[in-house]
PDB file of C-alpha atoms in Angstrom:
ATOM      1  CA  UNK A 180       0.055 -19.123 -25.397  1.00 80.00           C
ATOM      2  CA  UNK A 181      -1.660 -17.124 -23.553  1.00 91.00           C
ATOM      3  CA  UNK A 182      -5.126 -15.780 -23.538  1.00 94.00           C
ATOM      4  CA  UNK A 183      -6.629 -12.412 -24.412  1.00 95.00           C
ATOM      5  CA  UNK A 184      -9.553 -13.012 -22.427  1.00 95.00           C
ATOM      6  CA  UNK A 185      -9.770 -13.852 -18.714  1.00 96.00           C
ATOM      7  CA  UNK A 186     -12.185 -14.379 -15.923  1.00 95.00           C
ATOM      8  CA  UNK A 187     -12.394 -11.848 -13.147  1.00 97.00           C
ATOM      9  CA  UNK A 188     -10.604 -13.576  -9.886  1.00 97.00           C
ATOM     10  CA  UNK A 189     -13.012 -13.225  -7.181  1.00 94.00           C
ATOM     11  CA  UNK A 190      -9.555 -13.936  -4.326  1.00 97.00           C
ATOM     12  CA  UNK A 191      -5.949 -13.279  -4.208  1.00 97.00           C
ATOM     13  CA  UNK A 192      -5.727 -17.153  -4.441  1.00 97.00           C
ATOM     14  CA  UNK A 193      -7.322 -17.313  -7.551  1.00 97.00           C
ATOM     15  CA  UNK A 194      -5.440 -14.490  -9.179  1.00 98.00           C
ATOM     16  CA  UNK A 195      -2.227 -16.016  -8.271  1.00 97.00           C
ATOM     17  CA  UNK A 196      -3.516 -19.599  -9.415  1.00 97.00           C
ATOM     18  CA  UNK A 197      -4.361 -18.106 -12.491  1.00 96.00           C
ATOM     19  CA  UNK A 198      -0.759 -16.281 -12.796  1.00 97.00           C
ATOM     20  CA  UNK A 199       0.759 -19.586 -11.833  1.00 96.00           C
ATOM     21  CA  UNK A 200      -1.088 -20.859 -14.751  1.00 96.00           C
ATOM     22  CA  UNK A 201      -0.517 -18.708 -17.809  1.00 96.00           C
ATOM     23  CA  UNK A 202       2.668 -16.365 -16.543  1.00 96.00           C
ATOM     24  CA  UNK A 203       6.666 -17.332 -16.777  1.00 95.00           C
ATOM     25  CA  UNK A 204       7.377 -13.187 -15.989  1.00 96.00           C
ATOM     26  CA  UNK A 205       6.528 -10.806 -13.464  1.00 97.00           C
ATOM     27  CA  UNK A 206       6.145  -9.047 -17.010  1.00 97.00           C
ATOM     28  CA  UNK A 207       3.221 -11.680 -17.913  1.00 97.00           C
ATOM     29  CA  UNK A 208       1.713 -11.664 -14.464  1.00 97.00           C
ATOM     30  CA  UNK A 209       1.398  -7.807 -15.021  1.00 98.00           C
ATOM     31  CA  UNK A 210      -0.449  -8.336 -18.753  1.00 97.00           C
ATOM     32  CA  UNK A 211      -2.698 -10.755 -17.314  1.00 98.00           C
ATOM     33  CA  UNK A 212      -4.134  -8.067 -14.699  1.00 98.00           C
ATOM     34  CA  UNK A 213      -4.514  -5.866 -17.424  1.00 97.00           C
ATOM     35  CA  UNK A 214      -6.216  -7.898 -19.873  1.00 97.00           C
ATOM     36  CA  UNK A 215      -8.532  -8.481 -16.571  1.00 98.00           C
ATOM     37  CA  UNK A 216      -9.013  -4.872 -16.187  1.00 97.00           C
ATOM     38  CA  UNK A 217      -9.556  -4.540 -20.161  1.00 96.00           C
ATOM     39  CA  UNK A 218     -12.029  -6.975 -20.970  1.00 96.00           C
ATOM     40  CA  UNK A 219     -14.306  -7.081 -17.771  1.00 96.00           C
ATOM     41  CA  UNK A 220     -14.313  -3.048 -17.601  1.00 95.00           C
ATOM     42  CA  UNK A 221     -17.086  -1.335 -16.008  1.00 94.00           C
ATOM     43  CA  UNK A 222     -17.169   1.083 -19.253  1.00 93.00           C
ATOM     44  CA  UNK A 223     -18.030  -1.797 -21.340  1.00 94.00           C
ATOM     45  CA  UNK A 224     -20.749  -3.190 -19.238  1.00 94.00           C
ATOM     46  CA  UNK A 225     -21.797  -1.498 -16.113  1.00 92.00           C
ATOM     47  CA  UNK A 226     -22.949  -5.040 -14.998  1.00 94.00           C
ATOM     48  CA  UNK A 227     -19.279  -5.734 -14.219  1.00 95.00           C
ATOM     49  CA  UNK A 228     -19.129  -3.101 -11.780  1.00 95.00           C
ATOM     50  CA  UNK A 229     -19.639  -5.603  -8.715  1.00 95.00           C
ATOM     51  CA  UNK A 230     -16.812  -7.917  -9.394  1.00 96.00           C
ATOM     52  CA  UNK A 231     -14.822  -5.373 -10.573  1.00 97.00           C
ATOM     53  CA  UNK A 232     -15.223  -3.422  -7.410  1.00 97.00           C
ATOM     54  CA  UNK A 233     -14.234  -6.849  -5.881  1.00 97.00           C
ATOM     55  CA  UNK A 234     -11.109  -7.258  -8.124  1.00 98.00           C
ATOM     56  CA  UNK A 235      -9.719  -3.699  -6.961  1.00 98.00           C
ATOM     57  CA  UNK A 236      -9.709  -5.190  -3.386  1.00 98.00           C
ATOM     58  CA  UNK A 237      -7.588  -8.300  -4.519  1.00 98.00           C
ATOM     59  CA  UNK A 238      -5.272  -5.559  -6.641  1.00 98.00           C
ATOM     60  CA  UNK A 239      -4.902  -3.724  -3.149  1.00 98.00           C
ATOM     61  CA  UNK A 240      -4.177  -7.176  -1.708  1.00 98.00           C
ATOM     62  CA  UNK A 241      -1.506  -8.479  -4.780  1.00 98.00           C
ATOM     63  CA  UNK A 242      -0.022  -5.177  -4.531  1.00 98.00           C
ATOM     64  CA  UNK A 243       0.767  -5.422  -0.604  1.00 98.00           C
ATOM     65  CA  UNK A 244       2.117  -8.912  -1.428  1.00 97.00           C
ATOM     66  CA  UNK A 245       4.530  -8.166  -4.012  1.00 98.00           C
ATOM     67  CA  UNK A 246       5.837  -5.318  -1.959  1.00 97.00           C
ATOM     68  CA  UNK A 247       6.597  -7.630   0.933  1.00 97.00           C
ATOM     69  CA  UNK A 248       8.373 -10.085  -1.711  1.00 97.00           C
ATOM     70  CA  UNK A 249      10.314  -6.517  -2.659  1.00 96.00           C
ATOM     71  CA  UNK A 250      11.277  -6.437   1.001  1.00 94.00           C
ATOM     72  CA  UNK A 251      11.966  -9.848   1.740  1.00 94.00           C
ATOM     73  CA  UNK A 252      14.063 -10.825  -1.580  1.00 95.00           C
ATOM     74  CA  UNK A 253      14.221  -7.651  -3.591  1.00 95.00           C
ATOM     75  CA  UNK A 254      13.028  -7.070  -7.225  1.00 95.00           C
ATOM     76  CA  UNK A 255      13.762 -10.608  -7.927  1.00 93.00           C
ATOM     77  CA  UNK A 256      15.717  -9.976 -11.263  1.00 94.00           C
ATOM     78  CA  UNK A 257      14.628  -9.721 -15.149  1.00 92.00           C
ATOM     79  CA  UNK A 258      11.971 -12.291 -14.762  1.00 93.00           C
ATOM     80  CA  UNK A 259      10.062 -11.112 -11.433  1.00 95.00           C
ATOM     81  CA  UNK A 260      10.783  -7.505 -11.929  1.00 96.00           C
ATOM     82  CA  UNK A 261       8.928  -6.661  -8.803  1.00 97.00           C
ATOM     83  CA  UNK A 262       9.392  -2.536  -9.023  1.00 97.00           C
ATOM     84  CA  UNK A 263       7.394  -3.135 -12.680  1.00 97.00           C
ATOM     85  CA  UNK A 264       5.093  -5.368 -11.157  1.00 98.00           C
ATOM     86  CA  UNK A 265       4.316  -2.437  -8.554  1.00 98.00           C
ATOM     87  CA  UNK A 266       4.492   0.520 -11.401  1.00 98.00           C
ATOM     88  CA  UNK A 267       1.853  -1.871 -13.516  1.00 98.00           C
ATOM     89  CA  UNK A 268      -0.443  -2.492 -10.464  1.00 98.00           C
ATOM     90  CA  UNK A 269      -0.653   1.073  -9.786  1.00 98.00           C
ATOM     91  CA  UNK A 270      -1.465   2.118 -13.764  1.00 98.00           C
ATOM     92  CA  UNK A 271      -4.041  -0.364 -12.985  1.00 98.00           C
ATOM     93  CA  UNK A 272      -5.489   1.095 -10.259  1.00 98.00           C
ATOM     94  CA  UNK A 273      -5.518   4.337 -11.712  1.00 98.00           C
ATOM     95  CA  UNK A 274      -7.272   3.181 -14.592  1.00 97.00           C
ATOM     96  CA  UNK A 275      -9.926   1.422 -12.501  1.00 97.00           C
ATOM     97  CA  UNK A 276     -10.240   4.509 -10.340  1.00 97.00           C
ATOM     98  CA  UNK A 277     -10.893   6.746 -13.385  1.00 96.00           C
ATOM     99  CA  UNK A 278     -13.367   3.569 -14.227  1.00 96.00           C
ATOM    100  CA  UNK A 279     -15.385   3.850 -10.910  1.00 95.00           C
ATOM    101  CA  UNK A 280     -14.585   6.430  -8.600  1.00 95.00           C
ATOM    102  CA  UNK A 281     -17.094   5.789  -6.110  1.00 95.00           C
ATOM    103  CA  UNK A 282     -16.390   1.955  -5.938  1.00 95.00           C
ATOM    104  CA  UNK A 283     -12.761   2.541  -6.084  1.00 97.00           C
ATOM    105  CA  UNK A 284     -13.031   4.690  -2.626  1.00 96.00           C
ATOM    106  CA  UNK A 285     -14.817   2.323  -1.236  1.00 97.00           C
ATOM    107  CA  UNK A 286     -12.878  -0.461  -1.502  1.00 98.00           C
ATOM    108  CA  UNK A 287      -9.698   2.166  -0.570  1.00 98.00           C
ATOM    109  CA  UNK A 288     -11.649   2.734   2.691  1.00 97.00           C
ATOM    110  CA  UNK A 289     -12.379  -0.485   3.534  1.00 97.00           C
ATOM    111  CA  UNK A 290      -8.844  -1.606   3.151  1.00 97.00           C
ATOM    112  CA  UNK A 291      -7.149   1.337   5.227  1.00 97.00           C
ATOM    113  CA  UNK A 292      -9.883   0.435   8.160  1.00 97.00           C
ATOM    114  CA  UNK A 293      -7.924  -3.139   7.922  1.00 96.00           C
ATOM    115  CA  UNK A 294      -5.067  -1.245   7.798  1.00 96.00           C
ATOM    116  CA  UNK A 295      -5.880   1.049  10.961  1.00 96.00           C
ATOM    117  CA  UNK A 296      -6.832  -1.993  12.690  1.00 96.00           C
ATOM    118  CA  UNK A 297      -4.168  -3.894  12.239  1.00 95.00           C
ATOM    119  CA  UNK A 298      -1.946  -1.261  13.560  1.00 94.00           C
ATOM    120  CA  UNK A 299      -3.987  -1.181  16.618  1.00 94.00           C
ATOM    121  CA  UNK A 300      -3.468  -4.944  17.181  1.00 93.00           C
ATOM    122  CA  UNK A 301       0.018  -4.708  16.583  1.00 92.00           C
ATOM    123  CA  UNK A 302       0.502  -1.813  19.235  1.00 92.00           C
ATOM    124  CA  UNK A 303      -1.173  -3.818  21.614  1.00 90.00           C
ATOM    125  CA  UNK A 304       0.998  -6.590  20.452  1.00 88.00           C
ATOM    126  CA  UNK A 305       4.378  -4.835  20.960  1.00 84.00           C
ATOM    127  CA  UNK A 306       3.502  -4.013  24.797  1.00 79.00           C
ATOM    128  CA  UNK A 307       3.014  -7.795  25.608  1.00 76.00           C
ATOM    129  CA  UNK A 308       5.971  -8.716  23.716  1.00 70.00           C
ATOM    130  CA  UNK A 309       7.939  -5.741  24.924  1.00 62.00           C
ATOM    131  CA  UNK A 310      11.301  -7.420  26.741  1.00 49.00           C
ATOM    132  CA  UNK A 311      13.359  -3.867  27.612  1.00 47.00           C
ATOM    133  CA  UNK A 312      16.574  -3.396  24.987  1.00 46.00           C
ATOM    134  CA  UNK A 313      15.958  -4.081  21.288  1.00 44.00           C
ATOM    135  CA  UNK A 314      17.097  -7.144  19.200  1.00 44.00           C
ATOM    136  CA  UNK A 315      17.630  -7.713  15.801  1.00 45.00           C
ATOM    137  CA  UNK A 316      14.553 -10.401  15.985  1.00 56.00           C
ATOM    138  CA  UNK A 317      12.526  -8.433  18.034  1.00 66.00           C
ATOM    139  CA  UNK A 318       8.987  -8.064  17.512  1.00 79.00           C
ATOM    140  CA  UNK A 319       7.991  -4.532  15.308  1.00 87.00           C
ATOM    141  CA  UNK A 320       4.609  -2.560  15.314  1.00 92.00           C
ATOM    142  CA  UNK A 321       5.287  -0.862  12.203  1.00 95.00           C
ATOM    143  CA  UNK A 322       3.530  -1.387   9.171  1.00 95.00           C
ATOM    144  CA  UNK A 323       4.812  -4.247   6.806  1.00 95.00           C
ATOM    145  CA  UNK A 324       6.509  -2.732   3.603  1.00 96.00           C
ATOM    146  CA  UNK A 325       3.833  -3.636   1.504  1.00 97.00           C
ATOM    147  CA  UNK A 326       1.672  -1.711   2.998  1.00 97.00           C
ATOM    148  CA  UNK A 327       4.056   1.307   3.531  1.00 97.00           C
ATOM    149  CA  UNK A 328       4.373   1.210  -0.562  1.00 98.00           C
ATOM    150  CA  UNK A 329       1.084   0.889  -1.241  1.00 98.00           C
ATOM    151  CA  UNK A 330       0.434   4.374   0.729  1.00 97.00           C
ATOM    152  CA  UNK A 331       3.360   5.563  -1.527  1.00 97.00           C
ATOM    153  CA  UNK A 332       0.959   4.810  -4.513  1.00 97.00           C
ATOM    154  CA  UNK A 333      -1.824   6.303  -3.119  1.00 97.00           C
ATOM    155  CA  UNK A 334      -1.425   9.955  -4.142  1.00 94.00           C
ATOM    156  CA  UNK A 335      -0.770   8.388  -7.619  1.00 95.00           C
ATOM    157  CA  UNK A 336      -4.138   7.332  -8.148  1.00 96.00           C
ATOM    158  CA  UNK A 337      -6.197   9.817  -6.223  1.00 95.00           C
ATOM    159  CA  UNK A 338      -5.746  13.817  -5.909  1.00 91.00           C
ATOM    160  CA  UNK A 339      -3.692  14.918  -2.585  1.00 86.00           C
ATOM    161  CA  UNK A 340      -4.237  18.718  -3.442  1.00 84.00           C
ATOM    162  CA  UNK A 341      -7.883  18.573  -2.125  1.00 80.00           C
ATOM    163  CA  UNK A 342      -8.070  20.321   1.254  1.00 80.00           C
ATOM    164  CA  UNK A 343     -10.412  17.172   2.415  1.00 86.00           C
ATOM    165  CA  UNK A 344     -10.912  13.926   0.367  1.00 90.00           C
ATOM    166  CA  UNK A 345     -12.467  10.728   0.973  1.00 93.00           C
ATOM    167  CA  UNK A 346      -9.398   8.322   0.777  1.00 96.00           C
ATOM    168  CA  UNK A 347      -6.628  10.915   1.194  1.00 94.00           C
ATOM    169  CA  UNK A 348      -7.811  12.150   4.193  1.00 94.00           C
ATOM    170  CA  UNK A 349      -7.911   8.682   6.148  1.00 96.00           C
ATOM    171  CA  UNK A 350      -4.861   7.826   4.968  1.00 96.00           C
ATOM    172  CA  UNK A 351      -2.849  10.933   6.335  1.00 95.00           C
ATOM    173  CA  UNK A 352      -4.552  10.203   9.665  1.00 96.00           C
ATOM    174  CA  UNK A 353      -3.671   6.839   9.758  1.00 97.00           C
ATOM    175  CA  UNK A 354      -0.150   7.830   8.850  1.00 97.00           C
ATOM    176  CA  UNK A 355      -0.555  10.439  11.766  1.00 96.00           C
ATOM    177  CA  UNK A 356      -1.345   7.801  13.889  1.00 96.00           C
ATOM    178  CA  UNK A 357       1.639   5.337  12.751  1.00 97.00           C
ATOM    179  CA  UNK A 358       4.495   8.039  13.590  1.00 97.00           C
ATOM    180  CA  UNK A 359       2.739   9.543  17.111  1.00 96.00           C
ATOM    181  CA  UNK A 360       2.125   5.937  18.450  1.00 96.00           C
ATOM    182  CA  UNK A 361       4.613   3.029  17.057  1.00 95.00           C
ATOM    183  CA  UNK A 362       7.585   2.540  19.224  1.00 93.00           C
ATOM    184  CA  UNK A 363      10.881   2.828  17.583  1.00 92.00           C
ATOM    185  CA  UNK A 364      13.133  -0.150  18.792  1.00 88.00           C
ATOM    186  CA  UNK A 365      15.709  -1.006  15.309  1.00 89.00           C
ATOM    187  CA  UNK A 366      17.360   0.590  12.793  1.00 90.00           C
ATOM    188  CA  UNK A 367      14.622  -0.597  10.593  1.00 92.00           C
ATOM    189  CA  UNK A 368      11.943   1.227  12.314  1.00 94.00           C
ATOM    190  CA  UNK A 369      13.719   4.096  12.083  1.00 94.00           C
ATOM    191  CA  UNK A 370      13.408   4.009   8.351  1.00 95.00           C
ATOM    192  CA  UNK A 371       9.776   2.891   8.309  1.00 97.00           C
ATOM    193  CA  UNK A 372       9.304   5.971  10.182  1.00 97.00           C
ATOM    194  CA  UNK A 373      11.228   7.984   8.520  1.00 97.00           C
ATOM    195  CA  UNK A 374       9.341   6.898   5.036  1.00 97.00           C
ATOM    196  CA  UNK A 375       5.931   7.831   6.643  1.00 97.00           C
ATOM    197  CA  UNK A 376       7.244  10.838   7.775  1.00 97.00           C
ATOM    198  CA  UNK A 377       8.253  11.722   3.719  1.00 96.00           C
ATOM    199  CA  UNK A 378       4.872  10.083   2.890  1.00 96.00           C
ATOM    200  CA  UNK A 379       2.903  12.684   5.249  1.00 96.00           C
ATOM    201  CA  UNK A 380       5.192  15.480   3.740  1.00 94.00           C
ATOM    202  CA  UNK A 381       4.362  14.385   0.164  1.00 93.00           C
ATOM    203  CA  UNK A 382       0.627  13.924   1.294  1.00 93.00           C
ATOM    204  CA  UNK A 383       0.292  17.684   2.219  1.00 92.00           C
ATOM    205  CA  UNK A 384       2.960  19.727   0.231  1.00 89.00           C
ATOM    206  CA  UNK A 385       0.298  20.324  -2.516  1.00 82.00           C
ATOM    207  CA  UNK A 386      -2.251  21.563  -0.390  1.00 78.00           C
ATOM    208  CA  UNK A 387       0.548  23.664   1.888  1.00 82.00           C
ATOM    209  CA  UNK A 388      -0.719  21.589   5.201  1.00 85.00           C
ATOM    210  CA  UNK A 389       1.939  20.979   7.948  1.00 86.00           C
ATOM    211  CA  UNK A 390       2.245  17.446   9.043  1.00 93.00           C
ATOM    212  CA  UNK A 391       3.388  17.926  12.877  1.00 94.00           C
ATOM    213  CA  UNK A 392       3.594  14.044  13.414  1.00 96.00           C
ATOM    214  CA  UNK A 393       5.928  13.803  10.791  1.00 96.00           C
ATOM    215  CA  UNK A 394       8.186  17.206  11.678  1.00 95.00           C
ATOM    216  CA  UNK A 395       7.954  15.636  15.542  1.00 95.00           C
ATOM    217  CA  UNK A 396       9.266  11.935  14.388  1.00 96.00           C
ATOM    218  CA  UNK A 397      12.089  14.086  12.627  1.00 94.00           C
ATOM    219  CA  UNK A 398      13.150  15.568  15.405  1.00 93.00           C
ATOM    220  CA  UNK A 399      13.097  12.745  17.659  1.00 92.00           C
ATOM    221  CA  UNK A 400      14.730  10.636  15.179  1.00 90.00           C
ATOM    222  CA  UNK A 401      17.619  13.199  14.754  1.00 90.00           C
ATOM    223  CA  UNK A 402      17.815  13.189  19.000  1.00 88.00           C
ATOM    224  CA  UNK A 403      18.185   9.755  18.549  1.00 82.00           C
ATOM    225  CA  UNK A 404      21.220   9.823  16.622  1.00 79.00           C
ATOM    226  CA  UNK A 405      22.413  13.011  18.285  1.00 78.00           C
ATOM    227  CA  UNK A 406      22.759  11.154  21.879  1.00 59.00           C
ATOM    228  CA  UNK A 407      24.576   8.539  20.090  1.00 56.00           C
ATOM    229  CA  UNK A 408      27.147  10.760  18.771  1.00 53.00           C
ATOM    230  CA  UNK A 409      27.063  12.820  22.350  1.00 54.00           C
ATOM    231  CA  UNK A 410      27.760   9.372  23.894  1.00 52.00           C
TER     232      UNK A 410
END
């Protein structure tokens, strides 16, 4: 049987080991994560703050891993239900953000910094790996599906209607950089670009702002396919 009380895993590997030991389905994995939060919440004991802040980052990385698995293998059927796992993770991240907003914001800012560094590295690498005509297996500078899905969850965790927000604003700037600087070489790149553009619009519509990078990308995508039709 599954224990009701779990310790707080300090790494993503430790969490995966815990899930492998006690879970047989995706729902079980989600329940383990919920119980870790429930029995170690900062609201129960302020001394849990440091370990739960670390666990928050573990959950962000878990979210990206599950999101990447969705791209490579789909939902996984009724046993894995990866989409439901992502929904459950979003709810847990939201609850933990309510427990300690400053800690959650700090973790998100660090993770966004890691994402930004990864984007910059991929932009440099794509120049080195550029071979001219795009091909199906060509290196792409666009972020992984897991990262993009995590960015999609962000406005469900923090308010996106504020004119400036400690987490949402840096995320918006990162999306703008991705759209403005990342080359499009495949249909998959176009899909990810459209997804990023839609995210920027979602981030800004509540505050009634205008995302120029999103509009510019949409216009470029339309011209790209218009050229195909004309030719």
